mmCIF file of C-alpha atoms in Angstrom:
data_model
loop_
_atom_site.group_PDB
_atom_site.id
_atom_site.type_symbol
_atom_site.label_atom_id
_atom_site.label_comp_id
_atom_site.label_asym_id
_atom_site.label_seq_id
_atom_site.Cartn_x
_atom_site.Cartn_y
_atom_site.Cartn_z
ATOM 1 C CA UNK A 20 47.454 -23.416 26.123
ATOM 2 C CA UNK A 21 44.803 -20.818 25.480
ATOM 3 C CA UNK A 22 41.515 -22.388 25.768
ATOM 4 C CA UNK A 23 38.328 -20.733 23.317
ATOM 5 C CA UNK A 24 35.622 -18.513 24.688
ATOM 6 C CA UNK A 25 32.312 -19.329 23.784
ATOM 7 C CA UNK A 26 32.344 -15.673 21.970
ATOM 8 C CA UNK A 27 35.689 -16.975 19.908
ATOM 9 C CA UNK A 28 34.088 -20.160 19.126
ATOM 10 C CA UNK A 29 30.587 -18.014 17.583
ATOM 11 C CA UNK A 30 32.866 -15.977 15.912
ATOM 12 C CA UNK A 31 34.139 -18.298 14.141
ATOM 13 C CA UNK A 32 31.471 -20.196 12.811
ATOM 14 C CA UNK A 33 30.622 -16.742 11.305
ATOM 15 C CA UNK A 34 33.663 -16.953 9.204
ATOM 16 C CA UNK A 35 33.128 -20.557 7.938
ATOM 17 C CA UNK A 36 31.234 -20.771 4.048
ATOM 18 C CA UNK A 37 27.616 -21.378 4.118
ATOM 19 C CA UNK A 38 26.975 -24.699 3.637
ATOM 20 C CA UNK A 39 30.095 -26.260 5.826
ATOM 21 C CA UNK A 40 28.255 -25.600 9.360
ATOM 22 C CA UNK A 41 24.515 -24.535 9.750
ATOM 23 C CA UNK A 42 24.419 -20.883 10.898
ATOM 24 C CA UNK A 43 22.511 -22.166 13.601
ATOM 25 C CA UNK A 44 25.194 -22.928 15.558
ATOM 26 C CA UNK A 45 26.495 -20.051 15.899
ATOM 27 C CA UNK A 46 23.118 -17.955 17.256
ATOM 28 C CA UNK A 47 23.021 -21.542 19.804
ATOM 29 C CA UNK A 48 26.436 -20.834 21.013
ATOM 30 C CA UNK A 49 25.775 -17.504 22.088
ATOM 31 C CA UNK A 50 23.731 -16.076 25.007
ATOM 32 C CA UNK A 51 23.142 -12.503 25.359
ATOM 33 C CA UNK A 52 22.672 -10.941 28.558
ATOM 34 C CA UNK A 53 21.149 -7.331 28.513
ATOM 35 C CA UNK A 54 22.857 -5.379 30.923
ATOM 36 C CA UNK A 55 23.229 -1.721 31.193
ATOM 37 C CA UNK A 56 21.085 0.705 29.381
ATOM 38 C CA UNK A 57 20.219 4.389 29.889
ATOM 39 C CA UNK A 58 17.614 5.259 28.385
ATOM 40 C CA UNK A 59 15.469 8.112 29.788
ATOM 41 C CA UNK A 60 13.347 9.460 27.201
ATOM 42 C CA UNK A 61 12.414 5.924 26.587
ATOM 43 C CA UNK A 62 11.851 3.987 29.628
ATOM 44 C CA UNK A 63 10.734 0.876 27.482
ATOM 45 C CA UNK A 64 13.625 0.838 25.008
ATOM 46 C CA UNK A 65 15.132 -2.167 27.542
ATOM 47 C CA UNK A 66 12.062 -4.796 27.081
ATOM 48 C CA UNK A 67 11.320 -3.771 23.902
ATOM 49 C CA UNK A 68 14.963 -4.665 22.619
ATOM 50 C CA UNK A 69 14.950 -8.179 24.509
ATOM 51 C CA UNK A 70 11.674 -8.976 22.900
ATOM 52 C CA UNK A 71 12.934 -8.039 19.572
ATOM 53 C CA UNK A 72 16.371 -10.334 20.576
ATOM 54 C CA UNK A 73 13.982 -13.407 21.715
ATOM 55 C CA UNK A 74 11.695 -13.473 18.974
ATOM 56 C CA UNK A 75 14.601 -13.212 16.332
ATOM 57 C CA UNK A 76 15.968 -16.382 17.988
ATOM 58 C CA UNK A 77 18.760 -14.736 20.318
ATOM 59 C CA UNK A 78 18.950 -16.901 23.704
ATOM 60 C CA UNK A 79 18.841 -14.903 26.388
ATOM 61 C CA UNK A 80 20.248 -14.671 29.594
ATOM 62 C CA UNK A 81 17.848 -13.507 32.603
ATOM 63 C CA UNK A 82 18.749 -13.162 36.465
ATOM 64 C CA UNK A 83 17.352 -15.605 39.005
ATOM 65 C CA UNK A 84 18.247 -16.038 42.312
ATOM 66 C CA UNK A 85 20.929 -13.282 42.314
ATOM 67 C CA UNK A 86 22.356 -15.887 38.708
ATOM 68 C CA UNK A 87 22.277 -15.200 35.389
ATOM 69 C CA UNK A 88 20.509 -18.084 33.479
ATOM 70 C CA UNK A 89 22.000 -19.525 31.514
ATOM 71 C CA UNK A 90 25.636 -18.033 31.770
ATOM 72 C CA UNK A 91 25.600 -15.296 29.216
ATOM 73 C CA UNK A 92 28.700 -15.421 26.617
ATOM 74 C CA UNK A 93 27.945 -11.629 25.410
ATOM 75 C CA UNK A 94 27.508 -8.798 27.901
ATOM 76 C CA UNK A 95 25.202 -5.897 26.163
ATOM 77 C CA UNK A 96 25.119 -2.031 27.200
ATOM 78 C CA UNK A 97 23.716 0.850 25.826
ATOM 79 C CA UNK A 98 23.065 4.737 26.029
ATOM 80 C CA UNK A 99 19.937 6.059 24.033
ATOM 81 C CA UNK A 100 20.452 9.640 22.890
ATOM 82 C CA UNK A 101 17.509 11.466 21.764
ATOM 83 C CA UNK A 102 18.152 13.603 18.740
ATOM 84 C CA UNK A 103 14.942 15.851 19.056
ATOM 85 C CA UNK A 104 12.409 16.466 16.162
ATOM 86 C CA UNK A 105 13.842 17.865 12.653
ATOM 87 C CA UNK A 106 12.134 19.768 10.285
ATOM 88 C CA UNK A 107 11.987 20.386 6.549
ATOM 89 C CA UNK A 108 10.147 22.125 4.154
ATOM 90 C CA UNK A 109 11.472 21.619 0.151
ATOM 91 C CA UNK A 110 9.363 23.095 -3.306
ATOM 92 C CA UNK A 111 9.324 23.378 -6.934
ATOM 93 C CA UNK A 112 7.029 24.598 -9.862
ATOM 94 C CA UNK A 113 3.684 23.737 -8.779
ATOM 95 C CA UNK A 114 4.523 21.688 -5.413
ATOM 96 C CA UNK A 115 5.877 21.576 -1.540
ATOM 97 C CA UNK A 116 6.747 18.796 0.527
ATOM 98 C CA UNK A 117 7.250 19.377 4.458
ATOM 99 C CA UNK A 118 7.901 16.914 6.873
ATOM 100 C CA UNK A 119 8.728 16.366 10.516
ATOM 101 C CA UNK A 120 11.250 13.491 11.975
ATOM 102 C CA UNK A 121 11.731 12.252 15.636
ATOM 103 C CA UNK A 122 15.545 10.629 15.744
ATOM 104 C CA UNK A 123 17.392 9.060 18.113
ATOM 105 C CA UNK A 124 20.905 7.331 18.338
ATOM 106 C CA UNK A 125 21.960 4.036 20.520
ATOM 107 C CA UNK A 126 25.598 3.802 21.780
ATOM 108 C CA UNK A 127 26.080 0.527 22.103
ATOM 109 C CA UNK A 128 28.609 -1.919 23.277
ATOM 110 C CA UNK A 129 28.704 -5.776 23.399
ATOM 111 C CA UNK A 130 31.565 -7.973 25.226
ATOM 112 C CA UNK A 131 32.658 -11.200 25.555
ATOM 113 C CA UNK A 132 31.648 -12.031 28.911
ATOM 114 C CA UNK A 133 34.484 -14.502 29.788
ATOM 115 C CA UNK A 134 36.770 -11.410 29.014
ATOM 116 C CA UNK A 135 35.008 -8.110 29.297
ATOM 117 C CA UNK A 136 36.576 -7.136 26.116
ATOM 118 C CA UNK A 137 34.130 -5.020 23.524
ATOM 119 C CA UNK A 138 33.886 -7.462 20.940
ATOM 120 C CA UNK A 139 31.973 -5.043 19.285
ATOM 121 C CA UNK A 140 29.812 -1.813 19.251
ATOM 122 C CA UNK A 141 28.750 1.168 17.222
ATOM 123 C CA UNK A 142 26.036 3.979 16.803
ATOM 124 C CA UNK A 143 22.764 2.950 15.784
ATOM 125 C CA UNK A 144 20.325 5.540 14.701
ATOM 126 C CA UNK A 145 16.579 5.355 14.153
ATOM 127 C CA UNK A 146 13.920 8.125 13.059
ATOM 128 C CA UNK A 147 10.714 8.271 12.498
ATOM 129 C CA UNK A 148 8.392 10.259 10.465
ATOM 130 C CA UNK A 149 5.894 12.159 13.145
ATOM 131 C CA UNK A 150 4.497 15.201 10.943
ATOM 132 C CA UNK A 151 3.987 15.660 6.890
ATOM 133 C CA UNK A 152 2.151 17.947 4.530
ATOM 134 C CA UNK A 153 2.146 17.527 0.593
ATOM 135 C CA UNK A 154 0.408 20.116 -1.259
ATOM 136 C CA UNK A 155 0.127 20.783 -4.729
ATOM 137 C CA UNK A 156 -1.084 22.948 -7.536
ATOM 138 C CA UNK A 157 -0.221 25.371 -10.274
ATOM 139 C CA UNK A 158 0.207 28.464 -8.046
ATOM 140 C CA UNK A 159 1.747 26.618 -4.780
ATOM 141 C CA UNK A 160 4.983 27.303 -4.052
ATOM 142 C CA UNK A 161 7.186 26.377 -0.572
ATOM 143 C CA UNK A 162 5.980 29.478 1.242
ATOM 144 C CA UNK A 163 2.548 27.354 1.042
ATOM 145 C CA UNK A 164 3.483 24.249 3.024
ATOM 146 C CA UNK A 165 4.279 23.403 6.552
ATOM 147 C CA UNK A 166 5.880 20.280 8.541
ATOM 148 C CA UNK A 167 2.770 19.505 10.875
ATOM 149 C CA UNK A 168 5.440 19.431 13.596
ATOM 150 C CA UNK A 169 3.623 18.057 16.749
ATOM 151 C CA UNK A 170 3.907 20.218 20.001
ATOM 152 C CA UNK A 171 5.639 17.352 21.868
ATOM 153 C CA UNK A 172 7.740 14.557 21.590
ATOM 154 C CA UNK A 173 6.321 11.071 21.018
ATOM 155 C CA UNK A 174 9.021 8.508 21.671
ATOM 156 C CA UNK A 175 6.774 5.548 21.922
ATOM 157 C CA UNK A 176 7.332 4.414 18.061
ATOM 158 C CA UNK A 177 10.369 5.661 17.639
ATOM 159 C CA UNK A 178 11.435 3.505 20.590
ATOM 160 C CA UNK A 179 10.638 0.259 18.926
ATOM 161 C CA UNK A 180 11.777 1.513 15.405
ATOM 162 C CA UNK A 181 14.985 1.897 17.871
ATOM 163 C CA UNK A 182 14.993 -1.612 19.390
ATOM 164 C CA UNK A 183 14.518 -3.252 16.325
ATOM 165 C CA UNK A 184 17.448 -1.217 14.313
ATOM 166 C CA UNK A 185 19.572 -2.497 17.400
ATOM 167 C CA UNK A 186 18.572 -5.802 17.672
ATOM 168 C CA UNK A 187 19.234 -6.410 13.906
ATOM 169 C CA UNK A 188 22.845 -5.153 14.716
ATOM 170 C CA UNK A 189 23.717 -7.625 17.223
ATOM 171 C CA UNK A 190 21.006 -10.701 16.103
ATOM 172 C CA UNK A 191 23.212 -10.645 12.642
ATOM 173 C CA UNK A 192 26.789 -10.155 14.012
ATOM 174 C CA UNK A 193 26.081 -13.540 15.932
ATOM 175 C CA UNK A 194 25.061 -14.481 12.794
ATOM 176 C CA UNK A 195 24.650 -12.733 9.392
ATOM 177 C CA UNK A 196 21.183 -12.547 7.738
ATOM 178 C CA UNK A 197 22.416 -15.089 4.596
ATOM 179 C CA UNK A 198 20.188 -15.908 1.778
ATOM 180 C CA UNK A 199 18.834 -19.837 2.199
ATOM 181 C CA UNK A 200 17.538 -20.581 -1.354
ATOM 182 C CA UNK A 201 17.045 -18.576 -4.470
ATOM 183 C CA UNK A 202 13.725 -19.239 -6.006
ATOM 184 C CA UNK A 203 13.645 -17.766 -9.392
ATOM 185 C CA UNK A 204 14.002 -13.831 -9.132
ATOM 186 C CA UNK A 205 12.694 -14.249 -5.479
ATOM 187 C CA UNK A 206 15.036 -14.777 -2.408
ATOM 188 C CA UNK A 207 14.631 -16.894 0.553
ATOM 189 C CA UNK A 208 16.539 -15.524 3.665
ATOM 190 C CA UNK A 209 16.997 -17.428 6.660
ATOM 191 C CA UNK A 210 15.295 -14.866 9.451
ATOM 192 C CA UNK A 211 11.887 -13.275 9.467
ATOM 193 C CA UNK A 212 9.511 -11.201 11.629
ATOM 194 C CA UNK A 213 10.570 -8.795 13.537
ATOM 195 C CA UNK A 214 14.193 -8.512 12.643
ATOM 196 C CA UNK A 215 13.392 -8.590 8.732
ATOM 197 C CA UNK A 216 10.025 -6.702 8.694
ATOM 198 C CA UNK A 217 8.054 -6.951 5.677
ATOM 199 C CA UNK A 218 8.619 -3.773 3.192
ATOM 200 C CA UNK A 219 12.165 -3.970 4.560
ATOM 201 C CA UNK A 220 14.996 -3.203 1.965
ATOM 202 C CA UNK A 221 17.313 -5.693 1.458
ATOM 203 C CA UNK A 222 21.395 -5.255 0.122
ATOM 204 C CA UNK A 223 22.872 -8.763 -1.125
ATOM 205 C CA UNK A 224 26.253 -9.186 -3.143
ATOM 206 C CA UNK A 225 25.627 -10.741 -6.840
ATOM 207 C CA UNK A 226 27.859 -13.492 -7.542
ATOM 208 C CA UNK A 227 30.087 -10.911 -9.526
ATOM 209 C CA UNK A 228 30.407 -9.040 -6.169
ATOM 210 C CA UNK A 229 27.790 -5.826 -7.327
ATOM 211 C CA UNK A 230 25.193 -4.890 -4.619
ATOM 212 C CA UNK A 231 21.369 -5.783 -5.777
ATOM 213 C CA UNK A 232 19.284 -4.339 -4.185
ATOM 214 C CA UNK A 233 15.276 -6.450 -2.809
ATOM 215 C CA UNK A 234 12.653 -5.949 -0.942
ATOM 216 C CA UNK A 235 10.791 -7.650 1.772
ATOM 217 C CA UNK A 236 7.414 -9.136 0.445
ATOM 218 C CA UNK A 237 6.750 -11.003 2.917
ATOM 219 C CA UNK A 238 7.706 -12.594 6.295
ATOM 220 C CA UNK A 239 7.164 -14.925 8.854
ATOM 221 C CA UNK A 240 8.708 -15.679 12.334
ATOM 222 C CA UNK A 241 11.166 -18.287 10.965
ATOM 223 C CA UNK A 242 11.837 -16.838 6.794
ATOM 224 C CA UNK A 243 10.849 -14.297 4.560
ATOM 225 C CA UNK A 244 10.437 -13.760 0.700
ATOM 226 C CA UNK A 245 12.361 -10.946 -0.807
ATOM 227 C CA UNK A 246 11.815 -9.796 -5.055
ATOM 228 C CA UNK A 247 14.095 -7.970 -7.042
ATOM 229 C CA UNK A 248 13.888 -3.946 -6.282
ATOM 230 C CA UNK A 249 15.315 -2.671 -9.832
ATOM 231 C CA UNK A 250 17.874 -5.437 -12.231
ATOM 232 C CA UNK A 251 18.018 -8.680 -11.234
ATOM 233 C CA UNK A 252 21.782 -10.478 -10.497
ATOM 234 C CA UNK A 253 22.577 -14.132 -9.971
ATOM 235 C CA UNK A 254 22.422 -14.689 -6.209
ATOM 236 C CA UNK A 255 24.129 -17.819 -4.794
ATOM 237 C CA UNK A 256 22.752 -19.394 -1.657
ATOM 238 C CA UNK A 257 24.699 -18.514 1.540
ATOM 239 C CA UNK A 258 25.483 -15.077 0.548
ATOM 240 C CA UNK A 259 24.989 -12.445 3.182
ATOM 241 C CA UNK A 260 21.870 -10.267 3.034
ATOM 242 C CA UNK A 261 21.841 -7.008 5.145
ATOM 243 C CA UNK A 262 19.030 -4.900 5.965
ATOM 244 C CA UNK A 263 19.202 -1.292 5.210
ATOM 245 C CA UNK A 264 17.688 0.779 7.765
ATOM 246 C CA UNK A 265 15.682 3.841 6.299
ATOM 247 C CA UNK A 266 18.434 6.338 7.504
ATOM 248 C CA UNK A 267 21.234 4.284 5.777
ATOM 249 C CA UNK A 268 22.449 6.143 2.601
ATOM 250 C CA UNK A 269 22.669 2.958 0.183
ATOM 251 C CA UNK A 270 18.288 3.167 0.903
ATOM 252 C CA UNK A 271 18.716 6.371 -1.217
ATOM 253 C CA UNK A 272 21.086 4.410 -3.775
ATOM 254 C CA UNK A 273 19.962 4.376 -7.740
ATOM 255 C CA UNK A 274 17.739 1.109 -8.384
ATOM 256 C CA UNK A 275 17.363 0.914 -12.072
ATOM 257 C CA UNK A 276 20.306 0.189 -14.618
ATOM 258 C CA UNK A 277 20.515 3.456 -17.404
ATOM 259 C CA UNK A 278 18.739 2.355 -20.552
ATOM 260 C CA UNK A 279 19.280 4.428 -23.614
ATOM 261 C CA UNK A 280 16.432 5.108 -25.394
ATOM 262 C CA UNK A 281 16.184 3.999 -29.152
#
């Protein structure tokens, strides 16, 4: 007889319809245990991602006594890759936009700890905006702008930018974000500050399966508010909200519906 893991049995309460078991259950059954994680350039990137985990409601599991406490059920490890500082410099008739960004990716794996098995991983990237210059005029042209690129690297926002981005990916595969109650065109989800930031953009399936598209307007440690960000859709409660990170394409996607004009 093959007897569940804790890991199996948060798994599947992820599977079962909103509505038949509180989502709840699932975050309660599972305790995360930050192990391994190289991260050089950013010496904080470990705390700052278990704060992130604790205050979006993530038990964790710390070591006392040569113990972990309480027995973790999910094993975490990560390798933080800087990506180094990027920069652009884009013009038209009149204008010229330039514009440094500080990146960095996280490697990350999570296992079952009963097993060791990678239940799951991924990249995560982050960036951050460190430099900009916007000039315009009837006479400027590209040649006229720069990128303000710093002369070093600062790592220490782009290392919370980074914990955050990574937190959200394992808070919400213990538990998707899912919307809690629809309030005329305005969206309650069921997770707030930090893991859904205010200004955050958020993806949710209408109820005839299209992606609509909100944002974040505002947030507290326990729910936020999110509005319509282009056409409205009928949303049903229990449907799965995910955050788009700013260096997720679908951020970039169209908002508004085409209208022809009379």
């Amino acid at each position: 007889m093959i007897r569940p893991t804790a890991l199996m049995l948060a798994l599947t309460t992820l599977s079962i319809p909103a509505g038949a078991q509180p989502v709840g259950d699932a975050r309660r059954q599972a305790v995360v245990k930050v192990a391994l994680v190289d991260a050089d350039a950013m010496p904080d990137f470990r705390d700052r991602l278990m704060s992130a985990l604790l205050e979006g409601g993530v038990r964790l599991s710390t070591t006392s006594d040569g113990r972990d406490v309480p027995a973790p059920t999910l094993i975490v490890s990560a390798r933080v890759q800087p990506g180094g500082m990027t920069a652009s410099v884009t013009g038209g008739s009149g204008y010229c936009v330039g514009g440094t960004r500080l990146s960095a990716t996280v490697d990350l794996r999570v296992r079952d700890a009963a097993s060791g098995a990678v239940a799951w991983g991924g990249v995560v990237p982050a960036s951050v905006t460190v430099g900009s210059d916007v000039v315009a005029g009837r006479r400027v042209g590209a040649d006229d702008c720069g990128s303000m690129t710093p002369a070093s690297a600062d790592y220490r926002r782009l290392t919370t930018t980074l914990a955050l981005a990574t937190a959200r990916r394992i808070a919400f595969q213990i538990a998707p974000l899912r919307v809690a109650a629809v309030d005329g065109r305005s969206l309650v989800l069921d997770r707030g500050a930090p893991l859904v930031p205010l200004g955050a953009m958020v993806q949710v399936a209408g109820i005839g399966g299209a992606p609509v598209l909100y944002r974040v307007t505002a947030a507290t440690p326990a729910s936020a508010t999110a509005t319509p960000y282009g056409a409205p859709a009928a949303i049903a409660p229990g449907a799965i909200a995910r955050i788009l990170e700013n260096d997720d394409p679908a951020a970039a996607a169209r908002r508004f519906e085409k209208v022809d004009l009379p």
